[in-house]
Amino acid sequence: MTSISRVDRIASLPETIVSDRLARRGLRHVQERVIEFILFLAALVSVATTVGIVLILLKESFDFFQVISLWDFLTDTQWTPLFSDAHYGIAPLLSGTLVRRTP
């Protein structure tokens, strides 16, 4: 009686034979990889969107403060950006936000 070890028997099997359980495990692994990739793309898009928003805000703020001084922006008492003599004072907006409205 010849004693063939389990490793020898497995090694002698053709490579195309895969049990259903192993095939499902491999399919599950592929599905999980696809889901991980989709979630990674979603995270990448959200981070890219946030970075884009911050960059645009910084660029537009830089352009704005090239025309209007920071001192005028913080201390001017008028907010009339659509008038011919435009004023961009933030003080009225801040005071209106901070004043408590009584019922």
CSV table of N, CA, C and O in Angstrom, one decimal:
chain,number,residue,atom,x,y,z
A,1,MET,N,0.8,-1.2,0.0
A,1,MET,CA,0.0,0.0,0.0
A,1,MET,C,0.9,1.2,0.0
A,1,MET,O,1.8,1.4,0.8
A,2,THR,N,0.7,2.1,-1.0
A,2,THR,CA,1.5,3.3,-1.1
A,2,THR,C,0.8,4.4,-0.3
A,2,THR,O,-0.4,4.5,-0.3
A,3,SER,N,1.6,5.1,0.3
A,3,SER,CA,1.1,6.2,1.1
A,3,SER,C,1.4,7.6,0.4
A,3,SER,O,2.5,8.0,0.4
A,4,ILE,N,0.3,8.1,-0.2
A,4,ILE,CA,0.4,9.4,-0.8
A,4,ILE,C,0.0,10.5,0.1
A,4,ILE,O,-1.2,10.4,0.6
A,5,SER,N,0.8,11.4,0.3
A,5,SER,CA,0.4,12.5,1.3
A,5,SER,C,-0.6,13.4,0.7
A,5,SER,O,-0.9,13.4,-0.6
A,6,ARG,N,-1.3,14.1,1.5
A,6,ARG,CA,-2.4,15.0,1.1
A,6,ARG,C,-1.8,16.1,0.1
A,6,ARG,O,-2.4,16.5,-0.8
A,7,VAL,N,-0.6,16.6,0.4
A,7,VAL,CA,0.0,17.6,-0.4
A,7,VAL,C,0.2,17.1,-1.8
A,7,VAL,O,0.0,17.8,-2.8
A,8,ASP,N,0.7,15.8,-1.9
A,8,ASP,CA,1.0,15.2,-3.2
A,8,ASP,C,-0.3,15.1,-4.0
A,8,ASP,O,-0.4,15.3,-5.2
A,9,ARG,N,-1.4,14.7,-3.3
A,9,ARG,CA,-2.7,14.5,-4.0
A,9,ARG,C,-3.2,15.9,-4.5
A,9,ARG,O,-3.7,16.0,-5.6
A,10,ILE,N,-3.1,16.9,-3.7
A,10,ILE,CA,-3.5,18.2,-4.1
A,10,ILE,C,-2.7,18.7,-5.3
A,10,ILE,O,-3.2,19.3,-6.2
A,11,ALA,N,-1.4,18.5,-5.2
A,11,ALA,CA,-0.5,19.0,-6.2
A,11,ALA,C,-0.7,18.2,-7.5
A,11,ALA,O,-0.5,18.8,-8.6
A,12,SER,N,-1.2,17.0,-7.5
A,12,SER,CA,-1.5,16.3,-8.7
A,12,SER,C,-2.8,16.6,-9.4
A,12,SER,O,-3.0,16.2,-10.5
A,13,LEU,N,-3.7,17.3,-8.7
A,13,LEU,CA,-4.9,17.7,-9.3
A,13,LEU,C,-4.7,18.8,-10.4
A,13,LEU,O,-3.9,19.6,-10.2
A,14,PRO,N,-5.6,18.7,-11.4
A,14,PRO,CA,-5.5,19.8,-12.4
A,14,PRO,C,-5.8,21.2,-11.8
A,14,PRO,O,-6.6,21.2,-10.8
A,15,GLU,N,-5.3,22.2,-12.2
A,15,GLU,CA,-5.5,23.5,-11.7
A,15,GLU,C,-6.9,24.1,-11.9
A,15,GLU,O,-7.3,25.0,-11.3
A,16,THR,N,-7.6,23.5,-12.9
A,16,THR,CA,-8.9,24.1,-13.2
A,16,THR,C,-10.0,23.6,-12.2
A,16,THR,O,-11.0,24.2,-12.2
A,17,ILE,N,-9.7,22.7,-11.4
A,17,ILE,CA,-10.7,22.2,-10.4
A,17,ILE,C,-10.6,23.1,-9.2
A,17,ILE,O,-9.6,23.1,-8.5
A,18,VAL,N,-11.7,23.8,-8.9
A,18,VAL,CA,-11.7,24.7,-7.8
A,18,VAL,C,-13.1,24.4,-7.1
A,18,VAL,O,-14.1,24.3,-7.8
A,19,SER,N,-13.1,24.2,-5.8
A,19,SER,CA,-14.3,23.9,-5.2
A,19,SER,C,-15.2,25.1,-5.2
A,19,SER,O,-14.8,26.3,-5.4
A,20,ASP,N,-16.5,24.9,-5.1
A,20,ASP,CA,-17.5,26.0,-5.1
A,20,ASP,C,-17.2,27.0,-4.0
A,20,ASP,O,-17.4,28.2,-4.2
A,21,ARG,N,-16.8,26.5,-2.8
A,21,ARG,CA,-16.6,27.3,-1.7
A,21,ARG,C,-15.4,28.3,-2.0
A,21,ARG,O,-15.5,29.5,-1.7
A,22,LEU,N,-14.3,27.8,-2.6
A,22,LEU,CA,-13.2,28.6,-2.9
A,22,LEU,C,-13.5,29.6,-4.0
A,22,LEU,O,-13.1,30.7,-4.0
A,23,ALA,N,-14.4,29.2,-5.0
A,23,ALA,CA,-14.8,30.0,-6.1
A,23,ALA,C,-15.6,31.2,-5.5
A,23,ALA,O,-15.4,32.4,-5.9
A,24,ARG,N,-16.5,30.9,-4.6
A,24,ARG,CA,-17.3,32.0,-4.0
A,24,ARG,C,-16.4,32.9,-3.2
A,24,ARG,O,-16.6,34.1,-3.1
A,25,ARG,N,-15.4,32.4,-2.5
A,25,ARG,CA,-14.5,33.2,-1.7
A,25,ARG,C,-13.7,34.2,-2.6
A,25,ARG,O,-13.5,35.3,-2.3
A,26,GLY,N,-13.3,33.7,-3.8
A,26,GLY,CA,-12.6,34.5,-4.7
A,26,GLY,C,-13.5,35.6,-5.3
A,26,GLY,O,-13.0,36.7,-5.5
A,27,LEU,N,-14.7,35.2,-5.6
A,27,LEU,CA,-15.7,36.2,-6.1
A,27,LEU,C,-16.0,37.2,-5.1
A,27,LEU,O,-16.0,38.4,-5.4
A,28,ARG,N,-16.1,36.9,-3.8
A,28,ARG,CA,-16.3,37.8,-2.8
A,28,ARG,C,-15.2,38.8,-2.6
A,28,ARG,O,-15.3,40.0,-2.4
A,29,HIS,N,-14.0,38.3,-2.8
A,29,HIS,CA,-12.8,39.1,-2.7
A,29,HIS,C,-12.8,40.2,-3.8
A,29,HIS,O,-12.5,41.3,-3.6
A,30,VAL,N,-13.1,39.7,-5.0
A,30,VAL,CA,-13.2,40.7,-6.2
A,30,VAL,C,-14.3,41.7,-5.9
A,30,VAL,O,-14.1,42.9,-6.1
A,31,GLN,N,-15.4,41.3,-5.4
A,31,GLN,CA,-16.5,42.2,-5.1
A,31,GLN,C,-16.1,43.2,-4.1
A,31,GLN,O,-16.4,44.4,-4.2
A,32,GLU,N,-15.4,42.8,-3.0
A,32,GLU,CA,-15.0,43.7,-2.0
A,32,GLU,C,-13.9,44.7,-2.5
A,32,GLU,O,-13.9,45.9,-2.1
A,33,ARG,N,-13.1,44.2,-3.4
A,33,ARG,CA,-12.1,45.2,-4.0
A,33,ARG,C,-12.8,46.2,-4.9
A,33,ARG,O,-12.4,47.4,-4.8
A,34,VAL,N,-13.8,45.8,-5.6
A,34,VAL,CA,-14.6,46.8,-6.4
A,34,VAL,C,-15.3,47.8,-5.5
A,34,VAL,O,-15.2,49.0,-5.8
A,35,ILE,N,-15.9,47.4,-4.4
A,35,ILE,CA,-16.5,48.3,-3.5
A,35,ILE,C,-15.5,49.2,-2.8
A,35,ILE,O,-15.8,50.4,-2.7
A,36,GLU,N,-14.4,48.7,-2.4
A,36,GLU,CA,-13.3,49.5,-1.9
A,36,GLU,C,-12.9,50.6,-2.9
A,36,GLU,O,-12.7,51.8,-2.5
A,37,PHE,N,-12.8,50.2,-4.1
A,37,PHE,CA,-12.4,51.2,-5.2
A,37,PHE,C,-13.4,52.3,-5.3
A,37,PHE,O,-13.1,53.5,-5.5
A,38,ILE,N,-14.7,51.9,-5.4
A,38,ILE,CA,-15.8,52.9,-5.5
A,38,ILE,C,-15.8,53.8,-4.3
A,38,ILE,O,-15.9,55.0,-4.5
A,39,LEU,N,-15.6,53.3,-3.1
A,39,LEU,CA,-15.6,54.2,-1.9
A,39,LEU,C,-14.4,55.1,-1.9
A,39,LEU,O,-14.5,56.2,-1.5
A,40,PHE,N,-13.2,54.6,-2.4
A,40,PHE,CA,-12.1,55.4,-2.5
A,40,PHE,C,-12.3,56.6,-3.5
A,40,PHE,O,-11.9,57.7,-3.2
A,41,LEU,N,-12.9,56.3,-4.6
A,41,LEU,CA,-13.2,57.3,-5.6
A,41,LEU,C,-14.2,58.4,-5.0
A,41,LEU,O,-14.0,59.6,-5.2
A,42,ALA,N,-15.2,57.9,-4.3
A,42,ALA,CA,-16.1,58.8,-3.6
A,42,ALA,C,-15.4,59.7,-2.6
A,42,ALA,O,-15.6,61.0,-2.6
A,43,ALA,N,-14.5,59.2,-1.9
A,43,ALA,CA,-13.7,60.0,-0.9
A,43,ALA,C,-12.8,61.0,-1.7
A,43,ALA,O,-12.7,62.1,-1.3
A,44,LEU,N,-12.2,60.5,-2.7
A,44,LEU,CA,-11.3,61.3,-3.5
A,44,LEU,C,-12.1,62.5,-4.1
A,44,LEU,O,-11.6,63.7,-4.1
A,45,VAL,N,-13.3,62.3,-4.6
A,45,VAL,CA,-14.1,63.3,-5.2
A,45,VAL,C,-14.5,64.4,-4.1
A,45,VAL,O,-14.4,65.6,-4.4
A,46,SER,N,-14.8,63.9,-3.0
A,46,SER,CA,-15.2,64.8,-1.9
A,46,SER,C,-14.0,65.7,-1.4
A,46,SER,O,-14.2,66.9,-1.2
A,47,VAL,N,-12.9,65.1,-1.3
A,47,VAL,CA,-11.7,65.8,-0.9
A,47,VAL,C,-11.3,66.8,-2.0
A,47,VAL,O,-11.0,68.0,-1.8
A,48,ALA,N,-11.3,66.4,-3.3
A,48,ALA,CA,-11.0,67.3,-4.4
A,48,ALA,C,-12.0,68.5,-4.5
A,48,ALA,O,-11.6,69.6,-4.8
A,49,THR,N,-13.3,68.2,-4.2
A,49,THR,CA,-14.3,69.3,-4.3
A,49,THR,C,-14.0,70.3,-3.1
A,49,THR,O,-14.0,71.5,-3.4
A,50,THR,N,-13.7,69.8,-2.0
A,50,THR,CA,-13.4,70.7,-0.8
A,50,THR,C,-12.1,71.5,-1.1
A,50,THR,O,-12.1,72.8,-0.9
A,51,VAL,N,-11.1,70.9,-1.6
A,51,VAL,CA,-9.9,71.6,-2.0
A,51,VAL,C,-10.2,72.7,-3.1
A,51,VAL,O,-9.7,73.8,-3.0
A,52,GLY,N,-11.0,72.3,-4.1
A,52,GLY,CA,-11.4,73.3,-5.1
A,52,GLY,C,-12.1,74.5,-4.6
A,52,GLY,O,-11.9,75.6,-5.0
A,53,ILE,N,-13.0,74.2,-3.7
A,53,ILE,CA,-13.8,75.3,-3.1
A,53,ILE,C,-12.9,76.3,-2.3
A,53,ILE,O,-13.0,77.5,-2.5
A,54,VAL,N,-12.0,75.7,-1.5
A,54,VAL,CA,-11.1,76.5,-0.7
A,54,VAL,C,-10.2,77.3,-1.7
A,54,VAL,O,-10.0,78.5,-1.4
A,55,LEU,N,-9.7,76.7,-2.7
A,55,LEU,CA,-8.8,77.4,-3.7
A,55,LEU,C,-9.5,78.6,-4.4
A,55,LEU,O,-9.0,79.7,-4.5
A,56,ILE,N,-10.8,78.3,-4.8
A,56,ILE,CA,-11.5,79.4,-5.4
A,56,ILE,C,-11.8,80.5,-4.5
A,56,ILE,O,-11.7,81.7,-4.8
A,57,LEU,N,-12.2,80.2,-3.2
A,57,LEU,CA,-12.4,81.2,-2.2
A,57,LEU,C,-11.2,82.1,-2.0
A,57,LEU,O,-11.3,83.3,-1.9
A,58,LEU,N,-10.1,81.4,-1.8
A,58,LEU,CA,-8.8,82.2,-1.6
A,58,LEU,C,-8.5,83.1,-2.8
A,58,LEU,O,-8.1,84.2,-2.6
A,59,LYS,N,-8.6,82.5,-4.0
A,59,LYS,CA,-8.3,83.3,-5.2
A,59,LYS,C,-9.3,84.6,-5.3
A,59,LYS,O,-8.8,85.7,-5.5
A,60,GLU,N,-10.6,84.3,-5.1
A,60,GLU,CA,-11.5,85.4,-5.2
A,60,GLU,C,-11.3,86.5,-4.1
A,60,GLU,O,-11.4,87.7,-4.3
A,61,SER,N,-11.0,86.0,-2.9
A,61,SER,CA,-10.7,86.9,-1.8
A,61,SER,C,-9.4,87.7,-2.1
A,61,SER,O,-9.4,88.9,-1.8
A,62,PHE,N,-8.4,87.1,-2.6
A,62,PHE,CA,-7.2,87.8,-3.0
A,62,PHE,C,-7.5,88.9,-4.0
A,62,PHE,O,-7.1,90.0,-3.9
A,63,ASP,N,-8.3,88.5,-5.0
A,63,ASP,CA,-8.7,89.5,-6.1
A,63,ASP,C,-9.5,90.7,-5.4
A,63,ASP,O,-9.3,91.8,-5.8
A,64,PHE,N,-10.4,90.3,-4.5
A,64,PHE,CA,-11.2,91.3,-3.9
A,64,PHE,C,-10.4,92.3,-3.1
A,64,PHE,O,-10.6,93.5,-3.2
A,65,PHE,N,-9.4,91.8,-2.3
A,65,PHE,CA,-8.6,92.6,-1.5
A,65,PHE,C,-7.5,93.4,-2.2
A,65,PHE,O,-6.8,94.2,-1.7
A,66,GLN,N,-7.4,93.1,-3.5
A,66,GLN,CA,-6.5,93.9,-4.3
A,66,GLN,C,-7.2,95.2,-4.7
A,66,GLN,O,-6.6,96.3,-4.9
A,67,VAL,N,-8.5,95.2,-4.7
A,67,VAL,CA,-9.3,96.4,-5.0
A,67,VAL,C,-9.8,97.1,-3.8
A,67,VAL,O,-9.7,98.4,-3.7
A,68,ILE,N,-10.2,96.4,-2.8
A,68,ILE,CA,-10.7,97.0,-1.5
A,68,ILE,C,-9.7,96.7,-0.4
A,68,ILE,O,-9.3,95.6,-0.3
A,69,SER,N,-9.4,97.7,0.3
A,69,SER,CA,-8.4,97.5,1.4
A,69,SER,C,-9.1,96.7,2.6
A,69,SER,O,-10.3,96.9,2.8
A,70,LEU,N,-8.3,96.0,3.3
A,70,LEU,CA,-8.8,95.2,4.4
A,70,LEU,C,-9.4,96.2,5.5
A,70,LEU,O,-10.4,95.9,6.1
A,71,TRP,N,-8.7,97.3,5.7
A,71,TRP,CA,-9.2,98.3,6.7
A,71,TRP,C,-10.5,98.8,6.4
A,71,TRP,O,-11.4,98.9,7.2
A,72,ASP,N,-10.8,99.2,5.1
A,72,ASP,CA,-12.1,99.6,4.7
A,72,ASP,C,-13.1,98.5,4.8
A,72,ASP,O,-14.3,98.8,5.2
A,73,PHE,N,-12.8,97.4,4.5
A,73,PHE,CA,-13.7,96.2,4.6
A,73,PHE,C,-14.1,96.0,6.0
A,73,PHE,O,-15.3,95.8,6.3
A,74,LEU,N,-13.2,96.1,7.0
A,74,LEU,CA,-13.6,95.9,8.4
A,74,LEU,C,-14.2,97.1,9.1
A,74,LEU,O,-15.0,96.9,10.0
A,75,THR,N,-13.9,98.3,8.6
A,75,THR,CA,-14.4,99.5,9.4
A,75,THR,C,-15.4,100.3,8.7
A,75,THR,O,-16.0,101.2,9.4
A,76,ASP,N,-15.6,100.2,7.4
A,76,ASP,CA,-16.6,101.0,6.7
A,76,ASP,C,-18.0,100.7,7.3
A,76,ASP,O,-18.3,99.6,7.6
A,77,THR,N,-18.8,101.7,7.4
A,77,THR,CA,-20.2,101.6,8.0
A,77,THR,C,-21.3,101.4,6.9
A,77,THR,O,-22.5,101.5,7.3
A,78,GLN,N,-20.9,101.2,5.7
A,78,GLN,CA,-22.0,101.0,4.7
A,78,GLN,C,-21.7,99.7,3.9
A,78,GLN,O,-20.5,99.3,3.6
A,79,TRP,N,-22.8,99.0,3.6
A,79,TRP,CA,-22.7,97.8,2.7
A,79,TRP,C,-23.6,98.1,1.5
A,79,TRP,O,-24.8,97.8,1.5
A,80,THR,N,-23.0,98.7,0.5
A,80,THR,CA,-23.7,99.1,-0.7
A,80,THR,C,-22.9,98.7,-2.0
A,80,THR,O,-22.4,99.5,-2.7
A,81,PRO,N,-22.8,97.4,-2.2
A,81,PRO,CA,-21.9,96.9,-3.3
A,81,PRO,C,-22.5,97.2,-4.7
A,81,PRO,O,-21.8,97.2,-5.7
A,82,LEU,N,-23.9,97.4,-4.8
A,82,LEU,CA,-24.5,97.6,-6.1
A,82,LEU,C,-24.6,99.1,-6.5
A,82,LEU,O,-25.0,99.4,-7.6
A,83,PHE,N,-24.3,100.0,-5.6
A,83,PHE,CA,-24.4,101.4,-5.9
A,83,PHE,C,-23.3,101.9,-6.8
A,83,PHE,O,-22.2,101.2,-6.8
A,84,SER,N,-23.4,103.0,-7.4
A,84,SER,CA,-22.3,103.5,-8.3
A,84,SER,C,-21.1,103.9,-7.4
A,84,SER,O,-19.9,103.7,-7.8
A,85,ASP,N,-21.4,104.4,-6.2
A,85,ASP,CA,-20.3,104.6,-5.2
A,85,ASP,C,-20.3,103.4,-4.2
A,85,ASP,O,-20.9,103.5,-3.1
A,86,ALA,N,-19.7,102.3,-4.6
A,86,ALA,CA,-19.8,101.1,-3.9
A,86,ALA,C,-19.0,101.1,-2.6
A,86,ALA,O,-17.9,101.7,-2.6
A,87,HIS,N,-19.6,100.6,-1.5
A,87,HIS,CA,-19.0,100.4,-0.2
A,87,HIS,C,-19.1,99.0,0.2
A,87,HIS,O,-20.2,98.4,0.0
A,88,TYR,N,-18.0,98.5,0.7
A,88,TYR,CA,-18.0,97.1,1.1
A,88,TYR,C,-17.7,96.9,2.6
A,88,TYR,O,-17.0,96.0,3.0
A,89,GLY,N,-18.3,97.7,3.5
A,89,GLY,CA,-18.0,97.6,4.9
A,89,GLY,C,-18.8,96.5,5.5
A,89,GLY,O,-20.0,96.3,5.3
A,90,ILE,N,-18.1,95.7,6.3
A,90,ILE,CA,-18.7,94.5,6.9
A,90,ILE,C,-19.3,94.8,8.2
A,90,ILE,O,-20.1,94.0,8.8
A,91,ALA,N,-19.0,96.0,8.8
A,91,ALA,CA,-19.5,96.3,10.1
A,91,ALA,C,-21.0,96.3,10.3
A,91,ALA,O,-21.5,95.8,11.3
A,92,PRO,N,-21.8,96.8,9.3
A,92,PRO,CA,-23.3,96.7,9.5
A,92,PRO,C,-23.8,95.3,9.5
A,92,PRO,O,-24.7,95.0,10.2
A,93,LEU,N,-23.2,94.4,8.7
A,93,LEU,CA,-23.6,93.1,8.7
A,93,LEU,C,-23.3,92.3,10.0
A,93,LEU,O,-24.1,91.6,10.5
A,94,LEU,N,-22.1,92.6,10.5
A,94,LEU,CA,-21.7,92.0,11.8
A,94,LEU,C,-22.6,92.5,12.9
A,94,LEU,O,-23.0,91.7,13.8
A,95,SER,N,-22.8,93.8,13.0
A,95,SER,CA,-23.6,94.4,14.1
A,95,SER,C,-25.0,93.8,14.0
A,95,SER,O,-25.7,93.5,15.0
A,96,GLY,N,-25.6,93.7,12.8
A,96,GLY,CA,-26.9,93.2,12.6
A,96,GLY,C,-27.0,91.7,13.0
A,96,GLY,O,-28.0,91.3,13.5
A,97,THR,N,-25.9,91.0,12.8
A,97,THR,CA,-25.9,89.6,13.2
A,97,THR,C,-25.8,89.5,14.8
A,97,THR,O,-26.4,88.6,15.4
A,98,LEU,N,-25.0,90.3,15.4
A,98,LEU,CA,-24.8,90.2,16.8
A,98,LEU,C,-25.9,90.9,17.7
A,98,LEU,O,-26.0,90.5,18.9
A,99,VAL,N,-26.6,91.8,17.1
A,99,VAL,CA,-27.7,92.5,17.9
A,99,VAL,C,-28.8,91.4,18.2
A,99,VAL,O,-29.3,90.8,17.3
A,100,ARG,N,-29.2,91.4,19.5
A,100,ARG,CA,-30.2,90.5,19.8
A,100,ARG,C,-31.6,91.1,19.6
A,100,ARG,O,-31.8,92.3,20.0
A,101,ARG,N,-32.4,90.4,18.9
A,101,ARG,CA,-33.7,90.9,18.5
A,101,ARG,C,-34.7,90.6,19.7
A,101,ARG,O,-34.8,89.5,20.1
A,102,THR,N,-35.3,91.7,20.2
A,102,THR,CA,-36.3,91.4,21.3
A,102,THR,C,-37.7,91.2,20.7
A,102,THR,O,-38.1,91.9,19.8
A,103,PRO,N,-38.4,90.2,21.2
A,103,PRO,CA,-39.7,89.9,20.7
A,103,PRO,C,-40.8,90.9,21.1
A,103,PRO,O,-40.7,91.6,21.9
